[in-house]
Every structure is written in structure tokens, then in C-alpha cells.
Coordinates of C-alpha atoms in Angstrom, one line a residue:
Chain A
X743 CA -8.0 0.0 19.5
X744 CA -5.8 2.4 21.4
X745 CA -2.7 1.1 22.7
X746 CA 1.0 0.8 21.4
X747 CA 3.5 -2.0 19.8
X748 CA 6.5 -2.5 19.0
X749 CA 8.6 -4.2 15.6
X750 CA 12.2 -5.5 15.8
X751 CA 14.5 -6.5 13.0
X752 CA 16.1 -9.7 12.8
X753 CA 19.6 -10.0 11.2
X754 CA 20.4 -13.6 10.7
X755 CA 22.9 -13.1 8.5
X756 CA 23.1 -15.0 5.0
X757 CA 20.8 -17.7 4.8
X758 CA 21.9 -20.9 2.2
X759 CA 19.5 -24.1 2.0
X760 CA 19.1 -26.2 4.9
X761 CA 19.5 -23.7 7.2
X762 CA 18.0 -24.3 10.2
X763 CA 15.9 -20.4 9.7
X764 CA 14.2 -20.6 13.3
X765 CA 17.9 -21.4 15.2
X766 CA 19.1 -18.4 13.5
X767 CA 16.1 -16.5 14.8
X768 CA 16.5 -17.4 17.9
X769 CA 20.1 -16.9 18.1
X770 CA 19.6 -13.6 16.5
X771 CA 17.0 -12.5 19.0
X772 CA 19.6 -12.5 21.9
X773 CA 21.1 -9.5 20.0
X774 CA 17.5 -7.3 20.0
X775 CA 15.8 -5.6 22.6
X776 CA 13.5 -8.5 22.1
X777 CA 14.9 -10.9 23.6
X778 CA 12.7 -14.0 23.2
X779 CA 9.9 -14.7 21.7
X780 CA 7.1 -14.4 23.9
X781 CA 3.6 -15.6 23.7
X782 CA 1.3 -13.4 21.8
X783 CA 4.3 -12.2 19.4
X784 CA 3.9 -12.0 15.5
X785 CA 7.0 -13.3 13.8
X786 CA 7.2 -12.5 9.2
X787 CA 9.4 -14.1 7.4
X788 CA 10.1 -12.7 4.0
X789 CA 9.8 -15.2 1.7
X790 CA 12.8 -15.1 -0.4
X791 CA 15.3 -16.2 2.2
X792 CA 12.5 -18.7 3.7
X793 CA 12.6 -20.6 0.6
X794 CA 16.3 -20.6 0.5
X795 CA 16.4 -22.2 3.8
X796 CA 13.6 -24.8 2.1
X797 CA 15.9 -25.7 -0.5
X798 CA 13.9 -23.9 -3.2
X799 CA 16.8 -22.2 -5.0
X800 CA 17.4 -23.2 -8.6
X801 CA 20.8 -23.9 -10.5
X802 CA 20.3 -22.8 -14.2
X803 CA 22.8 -24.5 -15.5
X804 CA 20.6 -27.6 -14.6
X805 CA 17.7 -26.4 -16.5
X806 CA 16.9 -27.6 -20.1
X807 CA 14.4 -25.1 -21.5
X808 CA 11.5 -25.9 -23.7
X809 CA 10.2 -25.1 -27.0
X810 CA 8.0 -22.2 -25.3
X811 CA 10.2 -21.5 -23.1
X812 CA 12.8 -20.3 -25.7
X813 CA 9.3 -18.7 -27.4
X814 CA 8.6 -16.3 -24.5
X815 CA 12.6 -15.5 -23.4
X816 CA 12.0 -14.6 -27.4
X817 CA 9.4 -12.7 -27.3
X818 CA 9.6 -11.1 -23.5
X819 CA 13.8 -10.9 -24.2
X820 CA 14.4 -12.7 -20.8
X821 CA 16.8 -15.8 -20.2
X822 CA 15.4 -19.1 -21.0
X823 CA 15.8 -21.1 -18.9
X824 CA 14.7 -18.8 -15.9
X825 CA 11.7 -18.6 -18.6
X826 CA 11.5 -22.2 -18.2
X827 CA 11.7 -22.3 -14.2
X828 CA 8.7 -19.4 -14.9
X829 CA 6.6 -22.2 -16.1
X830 CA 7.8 -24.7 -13.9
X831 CA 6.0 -22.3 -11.0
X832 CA 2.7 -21.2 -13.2
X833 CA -0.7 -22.4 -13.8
X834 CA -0.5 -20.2 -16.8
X835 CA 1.3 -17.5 -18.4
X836 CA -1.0 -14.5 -19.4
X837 CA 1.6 -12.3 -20.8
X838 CA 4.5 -10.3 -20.8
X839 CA 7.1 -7.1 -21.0
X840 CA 10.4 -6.8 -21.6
X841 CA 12.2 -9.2 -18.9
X842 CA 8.9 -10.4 -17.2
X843 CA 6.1 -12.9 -18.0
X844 CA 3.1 -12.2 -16.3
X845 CA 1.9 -15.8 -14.7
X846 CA -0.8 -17.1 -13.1
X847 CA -0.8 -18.7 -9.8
X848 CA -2.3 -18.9 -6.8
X849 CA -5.2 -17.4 -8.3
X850 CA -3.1 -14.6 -8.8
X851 CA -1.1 -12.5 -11.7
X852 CA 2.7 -12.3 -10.6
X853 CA 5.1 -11.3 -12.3
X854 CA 7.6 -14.2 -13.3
X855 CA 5.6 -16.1 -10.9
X856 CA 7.9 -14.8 -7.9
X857 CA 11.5 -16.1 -9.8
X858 CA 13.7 -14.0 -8.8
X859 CA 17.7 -13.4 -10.2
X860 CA 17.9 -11.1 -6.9
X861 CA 19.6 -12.3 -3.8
X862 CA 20.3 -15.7 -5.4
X863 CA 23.7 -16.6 -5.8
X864 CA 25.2 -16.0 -9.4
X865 CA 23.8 -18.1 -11.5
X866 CA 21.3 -19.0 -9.6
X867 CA 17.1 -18.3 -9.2
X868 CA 14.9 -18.1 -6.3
X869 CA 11.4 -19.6 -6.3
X870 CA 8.5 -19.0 -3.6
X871 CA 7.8 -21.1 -1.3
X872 CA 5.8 -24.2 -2.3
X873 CA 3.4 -23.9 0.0
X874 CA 3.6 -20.5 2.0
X875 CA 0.3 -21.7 4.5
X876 CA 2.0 -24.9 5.2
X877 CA 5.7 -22.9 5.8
X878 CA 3.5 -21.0 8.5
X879 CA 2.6 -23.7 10.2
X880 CA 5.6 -25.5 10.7
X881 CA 7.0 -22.4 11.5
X882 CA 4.7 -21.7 14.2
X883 CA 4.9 -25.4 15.6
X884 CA 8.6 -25.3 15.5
X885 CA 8.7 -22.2 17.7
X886 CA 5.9 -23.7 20.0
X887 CA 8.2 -26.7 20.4
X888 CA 11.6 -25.1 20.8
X889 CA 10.3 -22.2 22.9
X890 CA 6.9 -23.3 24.8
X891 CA 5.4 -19.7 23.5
X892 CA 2.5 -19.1 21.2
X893 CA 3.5 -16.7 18.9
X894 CA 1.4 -16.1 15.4
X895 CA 3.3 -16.4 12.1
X896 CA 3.4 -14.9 8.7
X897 CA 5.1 -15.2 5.4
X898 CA 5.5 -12.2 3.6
X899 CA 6.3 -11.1 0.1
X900 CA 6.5 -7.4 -1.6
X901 CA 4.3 -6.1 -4.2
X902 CA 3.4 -3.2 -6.3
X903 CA -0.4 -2.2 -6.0
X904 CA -2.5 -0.6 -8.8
X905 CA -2.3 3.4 -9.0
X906 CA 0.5 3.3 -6.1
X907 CA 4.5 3.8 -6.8
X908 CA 6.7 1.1 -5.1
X909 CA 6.5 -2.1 -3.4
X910 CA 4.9 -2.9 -0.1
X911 CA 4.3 -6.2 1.8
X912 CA 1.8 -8.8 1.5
X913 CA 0.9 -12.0 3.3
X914 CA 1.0 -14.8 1.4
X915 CA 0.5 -17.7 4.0
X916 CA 0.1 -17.3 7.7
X917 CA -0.4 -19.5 11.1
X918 CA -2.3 -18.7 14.5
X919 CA -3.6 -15.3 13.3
X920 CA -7.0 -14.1 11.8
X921 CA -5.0 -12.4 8.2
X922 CA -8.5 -10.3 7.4
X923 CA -11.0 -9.2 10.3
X924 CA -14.4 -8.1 9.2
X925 CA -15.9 -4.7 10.9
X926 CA -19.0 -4.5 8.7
X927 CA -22.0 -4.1 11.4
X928 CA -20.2 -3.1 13.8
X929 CA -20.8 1.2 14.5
X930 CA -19.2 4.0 13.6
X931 CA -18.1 7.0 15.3
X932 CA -21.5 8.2 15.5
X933 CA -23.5 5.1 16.2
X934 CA -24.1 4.2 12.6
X935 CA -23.4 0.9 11.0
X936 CA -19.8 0.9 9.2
X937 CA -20.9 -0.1 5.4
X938 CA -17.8 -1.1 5.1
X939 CA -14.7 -2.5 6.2
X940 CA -12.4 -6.1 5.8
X941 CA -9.0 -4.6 7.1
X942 CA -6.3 -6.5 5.8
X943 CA -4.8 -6.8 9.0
X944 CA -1.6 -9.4 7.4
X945 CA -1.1 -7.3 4.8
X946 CA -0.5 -4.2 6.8
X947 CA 1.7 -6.2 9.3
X948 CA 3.3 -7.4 6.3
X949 CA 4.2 -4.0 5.3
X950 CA 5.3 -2.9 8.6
X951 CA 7.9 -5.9 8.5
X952 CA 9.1 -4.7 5.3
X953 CA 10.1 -1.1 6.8
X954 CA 13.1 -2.9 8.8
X955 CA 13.5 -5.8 5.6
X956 CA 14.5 -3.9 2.6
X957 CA 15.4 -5.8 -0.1
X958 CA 18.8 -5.5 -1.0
X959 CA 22.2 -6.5 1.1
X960 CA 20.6 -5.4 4.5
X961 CA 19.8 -9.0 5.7
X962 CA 16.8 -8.8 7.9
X963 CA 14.9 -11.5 7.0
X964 CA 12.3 -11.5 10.1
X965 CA 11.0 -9.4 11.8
X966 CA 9.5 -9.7 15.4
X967 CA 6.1 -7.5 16.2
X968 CA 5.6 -7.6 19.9
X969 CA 2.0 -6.0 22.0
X970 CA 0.0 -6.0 18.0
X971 CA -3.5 -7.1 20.1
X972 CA -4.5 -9.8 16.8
X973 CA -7.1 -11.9 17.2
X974 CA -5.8 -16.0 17.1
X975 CA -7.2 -18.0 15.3
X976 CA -6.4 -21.6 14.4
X977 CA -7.2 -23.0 10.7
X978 CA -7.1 -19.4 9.1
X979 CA -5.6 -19.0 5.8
X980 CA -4.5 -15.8 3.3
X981 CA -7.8 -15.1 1.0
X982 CA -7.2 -13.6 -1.9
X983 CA -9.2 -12.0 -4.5
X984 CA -9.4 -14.0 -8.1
X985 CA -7.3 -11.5 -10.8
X986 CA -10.3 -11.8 -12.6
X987 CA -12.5 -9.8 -10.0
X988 CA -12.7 -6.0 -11.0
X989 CA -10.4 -3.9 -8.2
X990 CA -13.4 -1.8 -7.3
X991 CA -15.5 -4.4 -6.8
X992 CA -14.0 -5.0 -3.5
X993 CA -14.6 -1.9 -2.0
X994 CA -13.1 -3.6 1.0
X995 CA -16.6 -5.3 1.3
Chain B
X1272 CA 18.5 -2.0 8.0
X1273 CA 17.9 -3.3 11.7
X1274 CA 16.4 -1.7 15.0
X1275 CA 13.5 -1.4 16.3
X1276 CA 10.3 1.0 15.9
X1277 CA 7.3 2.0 18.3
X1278 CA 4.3 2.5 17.1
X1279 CA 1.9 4.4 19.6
X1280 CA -2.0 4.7 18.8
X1281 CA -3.4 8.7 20.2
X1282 CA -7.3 8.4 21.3
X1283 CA -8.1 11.8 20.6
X1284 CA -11.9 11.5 21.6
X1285 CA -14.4 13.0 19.1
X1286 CA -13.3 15.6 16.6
X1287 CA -15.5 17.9 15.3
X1288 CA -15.4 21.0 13.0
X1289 CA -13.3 23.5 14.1
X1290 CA -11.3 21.4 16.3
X1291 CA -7.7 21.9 16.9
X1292 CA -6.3 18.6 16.3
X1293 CA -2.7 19.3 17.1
X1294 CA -3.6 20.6 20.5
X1295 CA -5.8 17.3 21.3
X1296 CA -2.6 15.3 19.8
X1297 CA -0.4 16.8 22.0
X1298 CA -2.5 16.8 25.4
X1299 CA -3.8 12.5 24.3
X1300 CA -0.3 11.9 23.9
X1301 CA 0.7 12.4 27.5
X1302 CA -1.6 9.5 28.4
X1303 CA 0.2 7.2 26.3
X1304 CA 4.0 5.3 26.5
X1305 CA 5.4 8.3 24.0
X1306 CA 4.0 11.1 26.0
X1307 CA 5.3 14.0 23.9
X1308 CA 6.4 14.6 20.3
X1309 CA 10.4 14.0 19.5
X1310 CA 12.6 15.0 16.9
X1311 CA 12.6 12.4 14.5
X1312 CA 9.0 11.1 14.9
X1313 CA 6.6 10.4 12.6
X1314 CA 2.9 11.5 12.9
X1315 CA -0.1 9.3 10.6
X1316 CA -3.3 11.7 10.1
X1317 CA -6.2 9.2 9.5
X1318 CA -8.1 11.6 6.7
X1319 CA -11.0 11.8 7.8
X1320 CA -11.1 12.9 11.2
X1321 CA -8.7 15.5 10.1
X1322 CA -10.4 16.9 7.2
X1323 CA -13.5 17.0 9.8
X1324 CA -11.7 19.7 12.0
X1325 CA -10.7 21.4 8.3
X1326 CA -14.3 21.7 7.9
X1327 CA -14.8 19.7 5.4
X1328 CA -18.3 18.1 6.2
X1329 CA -21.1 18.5 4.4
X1330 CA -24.7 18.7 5.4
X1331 CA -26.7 16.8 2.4
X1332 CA -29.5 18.9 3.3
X1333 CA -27.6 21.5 1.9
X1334 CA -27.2 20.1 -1.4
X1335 CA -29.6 20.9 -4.4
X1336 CA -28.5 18.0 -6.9
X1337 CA -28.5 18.8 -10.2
X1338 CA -29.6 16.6 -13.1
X1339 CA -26.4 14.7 -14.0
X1340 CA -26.6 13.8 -10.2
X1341 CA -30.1 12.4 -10.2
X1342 CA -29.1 10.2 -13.8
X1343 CA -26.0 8.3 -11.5
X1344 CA -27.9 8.5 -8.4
X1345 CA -30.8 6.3 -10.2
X1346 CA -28.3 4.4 -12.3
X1347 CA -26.3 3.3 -9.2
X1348 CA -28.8 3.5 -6.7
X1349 CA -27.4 5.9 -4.4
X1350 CA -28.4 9.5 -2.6
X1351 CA -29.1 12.1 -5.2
X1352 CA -27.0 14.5 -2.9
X1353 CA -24.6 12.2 -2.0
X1354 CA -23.5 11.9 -6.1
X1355 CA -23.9 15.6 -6.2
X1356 CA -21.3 15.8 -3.6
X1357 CA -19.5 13.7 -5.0
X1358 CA -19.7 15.2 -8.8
X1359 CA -17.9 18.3 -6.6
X1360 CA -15.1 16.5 -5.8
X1361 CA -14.0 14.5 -8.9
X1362 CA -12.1 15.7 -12.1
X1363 CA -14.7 12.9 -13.8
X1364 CA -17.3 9.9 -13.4
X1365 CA -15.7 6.9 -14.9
X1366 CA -18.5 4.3 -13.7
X1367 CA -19.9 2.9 -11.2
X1368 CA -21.3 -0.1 -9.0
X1369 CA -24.4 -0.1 -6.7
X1370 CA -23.8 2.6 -4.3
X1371 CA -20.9 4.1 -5.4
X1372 CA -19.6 6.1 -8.4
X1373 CA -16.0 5.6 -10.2
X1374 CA -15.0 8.7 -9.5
X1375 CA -11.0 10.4 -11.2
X1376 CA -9.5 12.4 -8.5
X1377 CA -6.1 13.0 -7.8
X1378 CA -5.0 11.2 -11.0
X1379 CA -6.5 7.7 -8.9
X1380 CA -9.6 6.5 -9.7
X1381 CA -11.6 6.8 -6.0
X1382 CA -15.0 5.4 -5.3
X1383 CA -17.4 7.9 -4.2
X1384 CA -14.3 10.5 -4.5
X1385 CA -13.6 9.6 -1.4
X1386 CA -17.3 11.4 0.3
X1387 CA -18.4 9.1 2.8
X1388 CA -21.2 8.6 5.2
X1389 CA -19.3 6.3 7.5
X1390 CA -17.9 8.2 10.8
X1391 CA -20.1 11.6 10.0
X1392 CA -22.8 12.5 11.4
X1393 CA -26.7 11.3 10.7
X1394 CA -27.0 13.4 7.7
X1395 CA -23.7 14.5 6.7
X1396 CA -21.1 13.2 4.8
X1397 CA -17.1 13.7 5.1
X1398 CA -15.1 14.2 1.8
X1399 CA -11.1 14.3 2.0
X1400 CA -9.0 17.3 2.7
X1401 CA -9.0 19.6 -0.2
X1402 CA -5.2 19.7 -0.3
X1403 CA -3.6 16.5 1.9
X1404 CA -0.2 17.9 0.7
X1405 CA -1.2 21.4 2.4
X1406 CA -2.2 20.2 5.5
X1407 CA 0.7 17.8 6.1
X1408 CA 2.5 21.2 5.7
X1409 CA 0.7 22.4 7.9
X1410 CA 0.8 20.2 10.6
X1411 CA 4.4 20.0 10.6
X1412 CA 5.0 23.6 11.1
X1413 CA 2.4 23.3 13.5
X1414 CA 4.4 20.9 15.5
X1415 CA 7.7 22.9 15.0
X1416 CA 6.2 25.6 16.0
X1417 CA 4.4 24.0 19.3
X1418 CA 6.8 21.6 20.5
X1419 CA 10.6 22.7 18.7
X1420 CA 10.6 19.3 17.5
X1421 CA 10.9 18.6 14.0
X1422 CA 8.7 15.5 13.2
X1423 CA 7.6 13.8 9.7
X1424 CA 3.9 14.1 8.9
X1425 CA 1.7 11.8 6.5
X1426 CA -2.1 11.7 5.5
X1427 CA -2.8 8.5 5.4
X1428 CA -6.2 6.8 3.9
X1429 CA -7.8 3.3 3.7
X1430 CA -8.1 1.3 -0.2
X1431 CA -8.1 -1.8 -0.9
X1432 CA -6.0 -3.3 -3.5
X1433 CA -6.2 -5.3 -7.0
X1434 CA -6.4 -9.1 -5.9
X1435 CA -6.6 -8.5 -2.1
X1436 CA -8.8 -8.9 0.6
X1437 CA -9.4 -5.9 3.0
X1438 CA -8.1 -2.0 3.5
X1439 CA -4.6 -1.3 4.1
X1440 CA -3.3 2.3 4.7
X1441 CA -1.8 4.8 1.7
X1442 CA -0.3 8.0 2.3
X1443 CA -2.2 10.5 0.1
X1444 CA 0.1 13.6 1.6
X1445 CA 3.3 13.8 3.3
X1446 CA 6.2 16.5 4.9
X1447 CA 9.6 16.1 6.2
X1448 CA 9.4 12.7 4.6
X1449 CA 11.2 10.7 1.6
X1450 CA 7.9 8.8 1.0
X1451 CA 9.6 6.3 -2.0
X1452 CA 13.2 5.0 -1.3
X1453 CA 14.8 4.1 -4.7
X1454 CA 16.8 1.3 -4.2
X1455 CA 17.7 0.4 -8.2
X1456 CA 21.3 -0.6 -8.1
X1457 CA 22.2 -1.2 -4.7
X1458 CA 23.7 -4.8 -4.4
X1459 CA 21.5 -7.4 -3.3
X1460 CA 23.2 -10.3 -0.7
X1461 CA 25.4 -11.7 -3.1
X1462 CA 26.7 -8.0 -4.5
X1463 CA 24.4 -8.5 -7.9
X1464 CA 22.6 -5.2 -8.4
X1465 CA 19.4 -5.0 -7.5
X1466 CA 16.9 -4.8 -10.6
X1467 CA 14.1 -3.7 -8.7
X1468 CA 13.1 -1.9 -6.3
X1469 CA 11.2 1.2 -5.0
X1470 CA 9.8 1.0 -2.0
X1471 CA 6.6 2.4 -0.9
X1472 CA 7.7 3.5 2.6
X1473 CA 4.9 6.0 3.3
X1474 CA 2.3 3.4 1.9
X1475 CA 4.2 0.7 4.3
X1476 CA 3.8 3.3 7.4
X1477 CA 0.4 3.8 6.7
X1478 CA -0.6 0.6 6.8
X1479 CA 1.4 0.5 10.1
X1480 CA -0.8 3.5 11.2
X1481 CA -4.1 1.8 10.6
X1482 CA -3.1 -1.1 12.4
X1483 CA -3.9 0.9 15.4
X1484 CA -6.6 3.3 14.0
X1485 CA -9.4 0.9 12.8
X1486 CA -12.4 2.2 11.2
X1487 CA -15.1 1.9 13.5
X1488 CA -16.1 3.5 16.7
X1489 CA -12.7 3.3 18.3
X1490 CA -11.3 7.3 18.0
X1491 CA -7.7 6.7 16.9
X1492 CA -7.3 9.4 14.7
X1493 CA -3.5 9.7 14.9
X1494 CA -0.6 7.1 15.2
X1495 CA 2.9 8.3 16.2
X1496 CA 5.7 6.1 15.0
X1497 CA 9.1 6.8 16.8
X1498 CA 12.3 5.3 15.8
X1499 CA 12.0 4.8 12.5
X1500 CA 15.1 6.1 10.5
X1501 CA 13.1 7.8 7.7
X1502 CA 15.3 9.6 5.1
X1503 CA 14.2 13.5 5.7
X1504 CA 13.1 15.2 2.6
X1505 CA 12.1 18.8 2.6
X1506 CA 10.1 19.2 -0.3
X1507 CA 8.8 15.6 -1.3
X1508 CA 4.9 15.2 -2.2
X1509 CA 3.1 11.8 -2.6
X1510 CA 3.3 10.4 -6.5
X1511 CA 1.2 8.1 -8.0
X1512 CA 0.9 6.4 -11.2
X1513 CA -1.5 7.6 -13.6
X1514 CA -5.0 4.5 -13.0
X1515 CA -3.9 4.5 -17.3
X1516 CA -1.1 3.0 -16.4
X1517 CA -1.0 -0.8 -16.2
X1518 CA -0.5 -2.4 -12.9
X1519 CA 2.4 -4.7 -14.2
X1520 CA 4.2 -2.1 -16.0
X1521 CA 5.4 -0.8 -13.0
X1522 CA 7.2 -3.6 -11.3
X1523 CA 8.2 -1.6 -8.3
X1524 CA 10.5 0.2 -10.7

């Protein structure tokens, strides 16, 4: 796949809850060498200022923690009641260090199960989004309907990855793209069948998103990827791998 | 940060032994949108293809295994030469899975040590470059030197990732190039300090790379990225953390 594309960063400006995140985009837009958004397009959304918007932001004044909850802020020495939103958002909690609990969810490990004190207002947490897939998918219907384009969307978040220094980005629910294609079969440079490879095609689009994001006061929220040749798809959703699979069992098989 | 970035794929054709893979960047690139090398640029090395023209290949009728290779090769059913090969290139075996060995290199743990039969000829295998630090070196005086442009170079290779599905890029050598930003106390949208966060920006721009690369018969070897605002860095070198160290502890931090 030869070719070339092309990645434009969205400032929206501060986002609060109930924002209306895809007039902001398209507002925003005007002000990029993008434009539009055309059919074919990729659009990310981080996740932490998507969730905002859907009114996932927690006061912690208003939370009451529990008995375990002032257990593990003991034990872990983080606040308890964002200990308590942490169980709020986990299937389980698997462990700790000092100022995380590692949670389960999504058939994942993450660390405080995505609460985050960062770009929240004082005071104040940020939780994932409920349900990233179906975030996607209104997304992607809401730009079909304001716009008349087809554009594919994902909703990102950053992670650190085993043996590697620093965060990149990850997919963690997506609309109108195929997140993971599969190359096994298909030949090599010299003819031979590739053993391997699942590319993680979100992922990497993810982390191309996050080079215009950053994560601090920068306010770039989306990010538009325009002439990426993806393939559509329709009912696709983010795989992931159970925690509990060995890393190198993958292989990227 | 805002902006916009281009990211051009460079169809080299076949690269074989010997080859001077700066000279075929340079001519492919005039058939492409970017045309010639900038100051400012980024170039992505796929490893493979360029530790071919280093002359790296092996010829596993070369090989004489020895008997520590023939013990993996029958405990993890793979070629007797191929797990001598592979014994070559690793500081140590840590295990294995059919078909590959878990192989310490680089302070990583790398299945197969990174030796592969995929894209090598019938008979031959392809192991990394010897030093990815050296060549990216390399290549960038190479470029200064060609072209009076001073461009960033990384190395980039495919892995997957704990809990993921599919490859995505990592830069395993890098010049001209801050590879991690460190963004630890810079405010966050509401002026708190940011707790977190390193980012993984030559990771993030290798996954960018193999977006266009893929890892099959299409001869992308090379990806140029062009207005990216990189921070320059004369001296950096890829780090990693230790595979000792747990994935968690690291937080982005």
C-alpha cells in the first residue's frame, strides 16, 4: 500500500458536558486545511473530553466512599472517594501502587480503570466513556446526518505498553472501519506465505491522532485523517486480548 | 499542539544485499506527492528491508547447529538452524511457544530475536540490524550529506502488545529525534499539573509509518512524514524498560 495521507488537528477549545462535541468539530474544521469532512475520512476522538461532553464527569464532593473504598485509598494512599468512583467503573480490582489500583474492565487491566484527576475541573474526576463502541456509532451517524459524508470513526485512549517508555494511543471503540485486518495467507515479498500478521490498524491510527493530541493544555481533542485507504466495514468492533492471555502468545497471530 | 502532518509511503521495489537504500529513497521519492527530502522531515526505516541491504541475511544452509539448538528446535518444533540463528542473536533463551523461542535482546524479550523467514528469500532468514542506533546515524548523515537537508531518522519494527490485537510500529533506533516528550508538570486544561505523562512519540510515528508499509508483498520500506514539529535532539537513543519491569509500574511516567 503505496500512497500518501494526511492528519489534521482539531482545536475545539474547552469542552464542559453537554457540549454539542460534533458542532464544535465542525466549526473547528472551517479553521484547518481540512475543511469538511469528506467521505472516506477517519475522525478520533480522545476519550477524555468525549466523555465530558457525555456528561461523565464526577463531583467528589458528591461521592460517599465505602468501607473498601477507604481500605484501598489506605493501602494504595490515593483519595477515597476517587477510590470509590474506581470501583464504581471496575469489574474488579486486582491491585495496586502508590496512587493507582489496578482494575479490571473491559476484559482489561487499567489503571484506576481510566479515572482521571487530569483535565477535570478542580475537584472533579473524569470517567471513560460508558460505552466507547456505541459513542462511535452515534458519532458516525451524527456526522452522516449533519454532513451527508461517510466518514469512519474512532475513540481513542493512551496507554503505556509492556517493555516500551511512554504512552501511545489505542482504540477503544470504533464505527465504519475494520480496527484489525488480517494478512496471514496472503504472500510475502518473495512469494511465500506471511506466517504472520493482524496489523492493528486502530491502534496505529490511534497513535497517529495522539501526535497532534497531547495531553495536557493543548486542546486538540480530534483529529481528522484524510486519504488513510481503510477498509469499511459495518458491525466491527475493538477486539481485545483477555489480560489473562500471555503477551507472546499473540505473536500478532 | 495543532497542524497538520503528511505522511508519504516510498515503494522502493525489491531490496537486496548490498543495496543502496538511500539512493532508491531518494530516486522513489520523486514519483510521490513529497518528491524530495526537506529539512525538517522525518524518514521511518521498516527494519527489515534495511538490515537486508546491511547484509544481514542469512543463508540457513550455512548454519551447522549446535546441540543447545537441536534441544529448542525439538522442544518448540522449529528449524534446527533457524534456533541456531537465533541463539546468535540473543543475550538468552527465556522460553518458548511452538515455533518460536523467547529470546532477551536488547533488554526486550523478542520472539525468535527478531530472525525471520517472512520477506527473505526461500531459504534464508533476515535478523535485525546489528546496531539500529548506528544505522539511524548513518542514514542521517547520509541524507545531510546527499541532499543538505537535515531530516530525523527512526528504525521502526512491528510487535504486538500486552492485551491487544495486531502489530503496531516501535522505533528500536532513532537520530535527530527527541523520541520520548516528558510532559510531567505541564498544566493540563484547567492549569492542574499534569501527573502523567511521557509520550512515546517515536513509538506513535512508527505506528504512523506502518500504516503505509504493511507486511506483505507490497514494498514500502520507507515512510516520510513531513510537518511534524518533532523536538530535534542530537544525541537521543531509543530507551526501554527493562521486560523485569512490571507493565503497570510504569504509568507513562
Amino acid at each position: 500500500m503505496s500512497g500518501f495521507f494526511s492528519v489534521y488537528g482539531i482545536s475545539t477549545g474547552l469542552l464542559v458536558s453537554g457540549d454539542d462535541i460534533l458542532d464544535r468539530v465542525i466549526s473547528a474544521l472551517k479553521n484547518t486545511e481540512a475543511k469538511t469532512i469528506e467521505d472516506g475520512d477517519i475522525l478520533l476522538f480522545a476519550e477524555s473530553p468525549l466523555s465530558t461532553t457525555e456528561g461523565r464527569n464526577v463531583r467528589l464532593d458528591d461521592i460517599t466512599p465505602s468501607a473498601e473504598a477507604y481500605r484501598l485509598s489506605d493501602k494504595y494512599h490515593l483519595d477515597p472517594r476517587v477510590a470509590e468512583v474506581v470501583l464504581m467503573e471496575s469489574d474488579t480490582i486486582v491491585g495496586g501502587i502508590p496512587g493507582y489500583l489496578l482494575a479490571g474492565k473491559w476484559n482489561l487491566i487499567l489503571p484506576n480503570a481510566g479515572v482521571d484527576e487530569s483535565n477535570a475541573p478542580n475537584g472533579w474526576v473524569t470517567r471513560l466513556p460508558a460505552d466507547p463502541e456505541a459513542s462511535a456509532g452515534r458519532l458516525r451517524k451524527g456526522i452522516m446526518e449533519r454532513t451527508g459524508k461517510d466518514a469512519a470513526v474512532i475513540i481513542i485512549d493512551s496507554r503505556t505498553h509492556s517493555m516500551r517508555l511512554g504512552v501511545s494511543g489505542v482504540a477503544i471503540g470504533c464505527s465504519g472501519i475494520l480496527p484489525i485486518t488480517d494478512e496471514r495467507g496472503k504472500p510475502d515479498l518473495y512469494g511465500n506465505k506471511l506466517q504472520v500478521t493482524r496489523r492493528a490498524i486502530a491502534d496505529s491510527l490511534a497513535s497517529t491522532a495522539e501526535l497532534l493530541m497531547g495531553e495536557s493544555s493543548e486542546g486538540v481533542p480530534v483529529v481528522l485523517v484524510r486519504g488513510y485507504p481503510y477498509v469499511r466495514c459495518e458491525n466491527c468492533k475493538i477486539e481485545t486480548i483477555s489480560a489473562e492471555e500471555d503477551l507472546f502468545l499473540s505473536l500478532g497471530k
